[in-house]
mmCIF file of C-alpha atoms in Angstrom:
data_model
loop_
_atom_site.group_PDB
_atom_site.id
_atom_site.type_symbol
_atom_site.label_atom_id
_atom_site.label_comp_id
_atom_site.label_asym_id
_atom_site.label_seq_id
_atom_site.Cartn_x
_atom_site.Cartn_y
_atom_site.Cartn_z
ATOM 1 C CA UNK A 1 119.842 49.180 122.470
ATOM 2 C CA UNK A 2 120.462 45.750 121.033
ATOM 3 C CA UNK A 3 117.673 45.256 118.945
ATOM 4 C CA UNK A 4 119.416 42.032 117.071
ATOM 5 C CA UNK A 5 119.633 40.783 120.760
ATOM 6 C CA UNK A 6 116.562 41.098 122.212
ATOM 7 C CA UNK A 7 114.925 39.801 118.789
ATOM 8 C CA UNK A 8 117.086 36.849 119.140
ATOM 9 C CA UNK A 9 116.049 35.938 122.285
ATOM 10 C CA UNK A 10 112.668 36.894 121.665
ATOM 11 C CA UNK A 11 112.031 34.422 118.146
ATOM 12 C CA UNK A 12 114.094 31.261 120.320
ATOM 13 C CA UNK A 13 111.858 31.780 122.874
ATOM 14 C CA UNK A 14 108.676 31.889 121.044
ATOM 15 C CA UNK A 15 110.078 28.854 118.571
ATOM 16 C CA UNK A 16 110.010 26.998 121.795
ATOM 17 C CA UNK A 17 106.459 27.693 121.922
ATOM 18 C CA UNK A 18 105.252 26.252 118.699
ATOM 19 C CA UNK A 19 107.582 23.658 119.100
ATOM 20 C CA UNK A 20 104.753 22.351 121.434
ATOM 21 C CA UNK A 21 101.719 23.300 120.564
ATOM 22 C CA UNK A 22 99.833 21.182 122.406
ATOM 23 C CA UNK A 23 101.047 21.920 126.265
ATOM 24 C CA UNK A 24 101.551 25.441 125.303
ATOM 25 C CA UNK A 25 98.256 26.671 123.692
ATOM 26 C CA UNK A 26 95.901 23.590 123.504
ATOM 27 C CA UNK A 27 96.227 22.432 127.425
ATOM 28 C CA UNK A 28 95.404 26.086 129.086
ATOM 29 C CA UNK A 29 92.517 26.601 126.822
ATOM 30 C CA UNK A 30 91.178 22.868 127.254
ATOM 31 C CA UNK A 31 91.632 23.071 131.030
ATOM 32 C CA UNK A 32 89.271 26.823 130.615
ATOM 33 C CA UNK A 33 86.891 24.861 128.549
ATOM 34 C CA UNK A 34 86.288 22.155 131.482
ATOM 35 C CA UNK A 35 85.935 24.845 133.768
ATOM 36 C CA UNK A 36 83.144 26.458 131.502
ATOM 37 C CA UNK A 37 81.703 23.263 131.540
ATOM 38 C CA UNK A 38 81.386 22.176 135.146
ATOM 39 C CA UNK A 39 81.028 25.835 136.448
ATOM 40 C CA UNK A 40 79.174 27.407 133.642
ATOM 41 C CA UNK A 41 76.558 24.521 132.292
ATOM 42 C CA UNK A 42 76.375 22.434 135.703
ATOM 43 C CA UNK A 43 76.607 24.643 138.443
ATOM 44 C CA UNK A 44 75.730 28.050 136.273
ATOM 45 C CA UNK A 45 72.318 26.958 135.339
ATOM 46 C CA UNK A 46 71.468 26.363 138.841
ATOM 47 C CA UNK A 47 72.381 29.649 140.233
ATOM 48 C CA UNK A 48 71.175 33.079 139.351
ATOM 49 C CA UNK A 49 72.445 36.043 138.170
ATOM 50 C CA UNK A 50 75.289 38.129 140.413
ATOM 51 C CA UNK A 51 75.345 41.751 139.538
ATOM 52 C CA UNK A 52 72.982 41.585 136.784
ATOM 53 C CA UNK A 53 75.250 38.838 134.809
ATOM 54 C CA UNK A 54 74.705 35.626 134.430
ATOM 55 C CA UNK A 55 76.825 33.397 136.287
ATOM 56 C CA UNK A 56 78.498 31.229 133.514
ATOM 57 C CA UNK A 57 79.414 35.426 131.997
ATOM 58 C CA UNK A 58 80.219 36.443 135.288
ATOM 59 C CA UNK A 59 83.334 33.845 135.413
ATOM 60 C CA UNK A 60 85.057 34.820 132.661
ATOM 61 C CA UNK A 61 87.513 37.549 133.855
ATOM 62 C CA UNK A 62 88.320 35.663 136.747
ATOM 63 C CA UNK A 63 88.977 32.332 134.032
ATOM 64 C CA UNK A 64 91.318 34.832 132.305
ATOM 65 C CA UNK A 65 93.142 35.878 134.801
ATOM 66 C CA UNK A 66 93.730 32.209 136.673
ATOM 67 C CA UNK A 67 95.028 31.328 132.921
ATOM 68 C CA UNK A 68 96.871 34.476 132.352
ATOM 69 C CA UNK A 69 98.674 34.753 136.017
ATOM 70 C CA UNK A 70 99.371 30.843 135.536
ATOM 71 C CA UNK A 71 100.998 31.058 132.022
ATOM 72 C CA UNK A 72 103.053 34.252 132.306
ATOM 73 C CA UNK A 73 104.698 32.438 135.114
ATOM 74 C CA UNK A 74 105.155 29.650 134.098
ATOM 75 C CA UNK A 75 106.400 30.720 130.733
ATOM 76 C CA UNK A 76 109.176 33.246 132.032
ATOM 77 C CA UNK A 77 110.147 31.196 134.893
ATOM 78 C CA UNK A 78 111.118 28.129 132.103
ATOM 79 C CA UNK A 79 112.501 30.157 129.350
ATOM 80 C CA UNK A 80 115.206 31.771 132.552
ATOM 81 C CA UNK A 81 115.832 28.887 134.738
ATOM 82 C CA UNK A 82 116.634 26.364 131.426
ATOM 83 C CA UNK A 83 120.068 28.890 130.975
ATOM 84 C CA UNK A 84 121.157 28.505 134.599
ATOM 85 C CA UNK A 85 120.452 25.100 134.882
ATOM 86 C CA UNK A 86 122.385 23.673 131.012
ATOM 87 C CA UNK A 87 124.863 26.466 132.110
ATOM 88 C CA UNK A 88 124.306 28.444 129.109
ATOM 89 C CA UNK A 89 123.497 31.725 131.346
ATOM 90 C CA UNK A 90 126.938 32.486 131.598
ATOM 91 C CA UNK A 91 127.525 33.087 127.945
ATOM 92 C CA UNK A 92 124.400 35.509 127.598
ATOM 93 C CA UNK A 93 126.033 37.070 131.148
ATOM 94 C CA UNK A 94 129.176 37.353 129.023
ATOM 95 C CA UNK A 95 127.737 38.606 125.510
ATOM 96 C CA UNK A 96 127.748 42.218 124.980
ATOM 97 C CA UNK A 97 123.881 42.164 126.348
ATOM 98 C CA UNK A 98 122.779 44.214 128.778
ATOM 99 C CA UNK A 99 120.118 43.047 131.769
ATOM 100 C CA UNK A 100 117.450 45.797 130.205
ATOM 101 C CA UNK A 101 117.773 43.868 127.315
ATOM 102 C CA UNK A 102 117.750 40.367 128.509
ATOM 103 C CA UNK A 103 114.809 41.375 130.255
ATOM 104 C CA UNK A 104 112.925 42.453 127.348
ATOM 105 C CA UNK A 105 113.575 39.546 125.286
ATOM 106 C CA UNK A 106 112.279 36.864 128.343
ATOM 107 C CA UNK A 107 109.413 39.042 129.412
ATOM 108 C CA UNK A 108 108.308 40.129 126.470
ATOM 109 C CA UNK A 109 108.679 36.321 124.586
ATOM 110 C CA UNK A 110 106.375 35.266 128.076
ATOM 111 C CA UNK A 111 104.070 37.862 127.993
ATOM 112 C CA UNK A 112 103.093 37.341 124.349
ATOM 113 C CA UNK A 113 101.947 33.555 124.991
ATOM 114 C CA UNK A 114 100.462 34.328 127.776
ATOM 115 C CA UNK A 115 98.476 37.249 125.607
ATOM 116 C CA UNK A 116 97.967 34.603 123.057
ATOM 117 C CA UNK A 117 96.393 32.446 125.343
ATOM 118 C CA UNK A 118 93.700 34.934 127.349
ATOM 119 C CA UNK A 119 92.745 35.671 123.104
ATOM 120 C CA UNK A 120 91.843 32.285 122.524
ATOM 121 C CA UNK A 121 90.475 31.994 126.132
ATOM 122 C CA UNK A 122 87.914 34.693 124.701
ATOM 123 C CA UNK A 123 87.314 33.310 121.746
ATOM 124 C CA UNK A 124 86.569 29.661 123.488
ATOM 125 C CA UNK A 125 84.045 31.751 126.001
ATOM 126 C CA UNK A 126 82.119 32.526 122.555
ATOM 127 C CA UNK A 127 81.113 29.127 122.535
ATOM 128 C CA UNK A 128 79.837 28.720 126.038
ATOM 129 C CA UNK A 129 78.619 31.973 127.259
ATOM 130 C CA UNK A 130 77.275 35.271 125.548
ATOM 131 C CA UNK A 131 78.967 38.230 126.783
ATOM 132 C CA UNK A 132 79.689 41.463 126.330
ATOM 133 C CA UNK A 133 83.205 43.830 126.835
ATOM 134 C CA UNK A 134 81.599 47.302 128.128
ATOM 135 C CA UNK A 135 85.428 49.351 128.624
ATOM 136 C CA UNK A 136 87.919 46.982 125.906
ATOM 137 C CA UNK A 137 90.617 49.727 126.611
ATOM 138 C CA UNK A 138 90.390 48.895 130.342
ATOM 139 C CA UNK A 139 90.430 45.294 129.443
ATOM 140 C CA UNK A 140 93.326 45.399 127.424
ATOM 141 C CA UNK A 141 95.104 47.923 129.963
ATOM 142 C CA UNK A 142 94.628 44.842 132.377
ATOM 143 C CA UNK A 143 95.691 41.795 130.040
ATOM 144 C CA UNK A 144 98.673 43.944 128.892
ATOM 145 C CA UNK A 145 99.623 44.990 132.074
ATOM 146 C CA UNK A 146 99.166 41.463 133.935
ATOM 147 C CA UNK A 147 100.816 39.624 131.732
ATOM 148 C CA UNK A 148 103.927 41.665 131.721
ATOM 149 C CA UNK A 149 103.737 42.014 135.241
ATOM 150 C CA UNK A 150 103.980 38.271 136.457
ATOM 151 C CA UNK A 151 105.978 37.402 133.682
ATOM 152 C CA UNK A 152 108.440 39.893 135.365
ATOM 153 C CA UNK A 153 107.546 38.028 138.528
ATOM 154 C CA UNK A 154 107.901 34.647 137.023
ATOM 155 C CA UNK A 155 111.259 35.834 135.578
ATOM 156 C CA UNK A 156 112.355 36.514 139.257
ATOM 157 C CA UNK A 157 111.040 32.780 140.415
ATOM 158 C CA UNK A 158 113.386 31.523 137.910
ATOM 159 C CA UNK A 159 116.326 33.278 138.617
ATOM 160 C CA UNK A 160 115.736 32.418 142.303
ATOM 161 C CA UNK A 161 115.365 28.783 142.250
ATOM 162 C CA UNK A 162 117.714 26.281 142.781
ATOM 163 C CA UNK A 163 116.115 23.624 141.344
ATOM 164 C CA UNK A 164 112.965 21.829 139.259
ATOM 165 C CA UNK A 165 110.964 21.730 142.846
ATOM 166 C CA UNK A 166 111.528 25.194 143.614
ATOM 167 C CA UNK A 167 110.245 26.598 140.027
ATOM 168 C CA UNK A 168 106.921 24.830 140.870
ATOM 169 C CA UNK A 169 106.677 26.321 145.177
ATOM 170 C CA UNK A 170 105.459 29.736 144.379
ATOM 171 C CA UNK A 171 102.959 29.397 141.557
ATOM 172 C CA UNK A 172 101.549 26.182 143.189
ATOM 173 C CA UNK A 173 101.485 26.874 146.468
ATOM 174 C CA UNK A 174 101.436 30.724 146.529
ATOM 175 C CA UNK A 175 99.755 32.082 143.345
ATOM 176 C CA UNK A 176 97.105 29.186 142.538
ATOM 177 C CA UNK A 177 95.401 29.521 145.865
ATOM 178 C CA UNK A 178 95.401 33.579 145.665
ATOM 179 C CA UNK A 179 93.663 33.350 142.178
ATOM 180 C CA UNK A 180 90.836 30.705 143.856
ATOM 181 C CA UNK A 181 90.330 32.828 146.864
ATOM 182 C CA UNK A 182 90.508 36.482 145.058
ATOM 183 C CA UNK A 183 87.078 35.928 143.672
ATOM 184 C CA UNK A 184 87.691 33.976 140.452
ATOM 185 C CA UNK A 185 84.068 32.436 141.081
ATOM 186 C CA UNK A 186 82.467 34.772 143.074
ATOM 187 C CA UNK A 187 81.801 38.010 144.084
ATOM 188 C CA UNK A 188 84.085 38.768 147.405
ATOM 189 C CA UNK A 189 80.384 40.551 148.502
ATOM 190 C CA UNK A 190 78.732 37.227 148.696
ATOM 191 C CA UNK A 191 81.977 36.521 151.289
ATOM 192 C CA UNK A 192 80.386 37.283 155.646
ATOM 193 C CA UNK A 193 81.910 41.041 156.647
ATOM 194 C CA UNK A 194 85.109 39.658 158.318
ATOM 195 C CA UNK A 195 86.150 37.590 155.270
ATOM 196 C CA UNK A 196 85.383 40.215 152.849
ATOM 197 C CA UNK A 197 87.889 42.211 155.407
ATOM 198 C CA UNK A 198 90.769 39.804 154.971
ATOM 199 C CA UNK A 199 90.117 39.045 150.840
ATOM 200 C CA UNK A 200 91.138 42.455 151.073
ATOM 201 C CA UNK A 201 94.682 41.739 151.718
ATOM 202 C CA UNK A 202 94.705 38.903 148.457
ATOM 203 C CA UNK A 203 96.514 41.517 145.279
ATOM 204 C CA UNK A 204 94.644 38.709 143.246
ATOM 205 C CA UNK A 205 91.145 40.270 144.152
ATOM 206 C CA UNK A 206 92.110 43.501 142.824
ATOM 207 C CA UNK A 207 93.506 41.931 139.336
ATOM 208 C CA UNK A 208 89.833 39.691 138.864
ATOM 209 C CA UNK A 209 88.019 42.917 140.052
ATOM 210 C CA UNK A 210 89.736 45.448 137.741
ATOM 211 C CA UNK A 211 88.770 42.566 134.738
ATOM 212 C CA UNK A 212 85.518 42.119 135.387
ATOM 213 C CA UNK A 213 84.545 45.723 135.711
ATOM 214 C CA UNK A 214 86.241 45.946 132.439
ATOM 215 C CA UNK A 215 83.967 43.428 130.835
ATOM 216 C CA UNK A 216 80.563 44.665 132.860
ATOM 217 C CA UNK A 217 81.190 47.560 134.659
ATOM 218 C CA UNK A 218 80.657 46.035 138.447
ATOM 219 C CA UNK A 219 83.621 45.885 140.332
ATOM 220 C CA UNK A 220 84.025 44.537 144.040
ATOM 221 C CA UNK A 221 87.093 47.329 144.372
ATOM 222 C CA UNK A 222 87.210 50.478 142.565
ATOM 223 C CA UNK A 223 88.970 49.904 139.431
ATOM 224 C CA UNK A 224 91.543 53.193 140.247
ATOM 225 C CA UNK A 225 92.674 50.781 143.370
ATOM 226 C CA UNK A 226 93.049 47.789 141.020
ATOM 227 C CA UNK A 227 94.958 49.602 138.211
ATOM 228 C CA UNK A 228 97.051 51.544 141.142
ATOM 229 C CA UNK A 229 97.825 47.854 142.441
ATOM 230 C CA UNK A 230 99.094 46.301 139.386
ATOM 231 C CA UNK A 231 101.331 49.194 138.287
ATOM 232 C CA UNK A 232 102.610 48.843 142.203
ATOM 233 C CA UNK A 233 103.507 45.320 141.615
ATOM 234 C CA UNK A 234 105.312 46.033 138.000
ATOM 235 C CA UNK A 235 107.208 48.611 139.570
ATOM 236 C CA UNK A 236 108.566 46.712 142.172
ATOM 237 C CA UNK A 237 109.196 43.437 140.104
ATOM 238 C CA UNK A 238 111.293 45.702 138.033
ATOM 239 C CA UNK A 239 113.243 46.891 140.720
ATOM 240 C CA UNK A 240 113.953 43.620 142.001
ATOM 241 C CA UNK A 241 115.091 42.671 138.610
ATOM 242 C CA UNK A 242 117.526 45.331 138.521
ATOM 243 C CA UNK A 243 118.804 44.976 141.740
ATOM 244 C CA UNK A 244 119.501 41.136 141.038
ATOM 245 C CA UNK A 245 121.414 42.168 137.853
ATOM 246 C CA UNK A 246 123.270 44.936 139.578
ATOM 247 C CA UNK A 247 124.363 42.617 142.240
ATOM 248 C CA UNK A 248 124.772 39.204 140.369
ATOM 249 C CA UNK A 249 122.562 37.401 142.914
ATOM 250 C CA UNK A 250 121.736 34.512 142.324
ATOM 251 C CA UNK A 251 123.568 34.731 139.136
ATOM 252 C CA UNK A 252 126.773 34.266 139.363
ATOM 253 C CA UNK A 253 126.699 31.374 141.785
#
């Protein structure tokens, strides 16, 4: 294992991130904050309690997750599609560096802000909303795994696209409308039978549900299925990502 590798990678990465502060860290947490604001105070104090918790509590993991899904994307999708598109990729292709490697300096560089920012998402909830973390060790189980997970599957978007437009398809078009419609807001029991059916069908659902039964033990899917569906998708992001590296797709072109 190239440890000097991966840790070089990993510190360029995350130098990138402090480099800008402000759309890095301050915009994800100040875009959560409006959110707290308009669906928390506004519309909150007008609706009552769903599962025994207070609506502006209620929204929380489903905040977390629209930031952390968002981010860890984003993030990994950048930090790989910058090399291919300044060229640079073919000199980390060439360096004695192997994908498993590569891989772990990206993801893990991605996962970390994105970590960094569902911790200060938290923290900003403090000042909005009293609530309470009933199972932490599920909670982290599901911030750790999440964020490594789409970080994986932003790391994929950017080795697939061609160019600026495509990097932006997936999580805009894709990923963004999952995360509204998985329950973000509300409880997928509030949805009539046939559209609680087909929410069934949104992974996203799963991810929010898993999260908020971590923070107050109710759960629109049992939180087995939820932790069963996220290891699913890291399994097969990482095979994807070794298959691309195996075969040079996308790569080498």
């Amino acid at each position: 294992m190239n440890v000097h590798a991966i840790r070089a990678i990993y510190r360029f990465e995350m130098a990138r991130t402090f480099r800008t502060l402000t759309e890095s860290l301050a915009s994800p947490v100040l875009t959560t904050s409006l959110y707290f604001i308009v669906f928390g105070a506004a519309i909150g104090s007008r609706m009552g309690d769903i599962d025994g918790v207070s609506y502006g509590a209620f929204i929380i993991p489903g905040l977390i997750m629209l930031a952390l899904l968002n981010e860890s994307i984003s993030n990994a999708s950048f930090g790989i599609y910058m090399p291919k598109w300044s060229g640079t990729i073919y000199e980390l292709l060439s360096a004695p560096v192997s994908f498993v490697e590569v891989v772990l300096g990206y993801v893990g560089a991605a996962a970390t802000k994105s970590l960094m920012i569902g911790a200060l998402i938290l923290i900003t909830a403090r000042f909005f909303v009293p609530y309470e973390i009933v199972h932490p060790g599920w909670m982290l189980f599901f911030l750790v795994l999440t964020a490594v997970s789409f970080s994986l599957f932003g790391f994929l978007i950017g080795l697939w696209a061609s160019d600026w437009q495509q990097l932006q398809v997936i999580p805009l078009m894709i990923v963004t409308p999952l995360t509204f419609l998985g329950g973000a807001f509300y409880s997928i029991q509030m949805l009539p039978p046939m559209w609680q059916t087909l929410s069934l069908f949104n992974p996203v659902v799963y991810l929010i549900s898993g999260m908020r039964w971590a923070f107050y033990g109710v759960a629109d899917v049992n939180v087995l299925i939820s932790a069963g569906m996220i290891l699913g998708f890291l399994t097969a992001c990482l095979a994807a990502v070794w298959w691309i590296f195996r075969t040079g797709w996308k790569l080498r072109s």
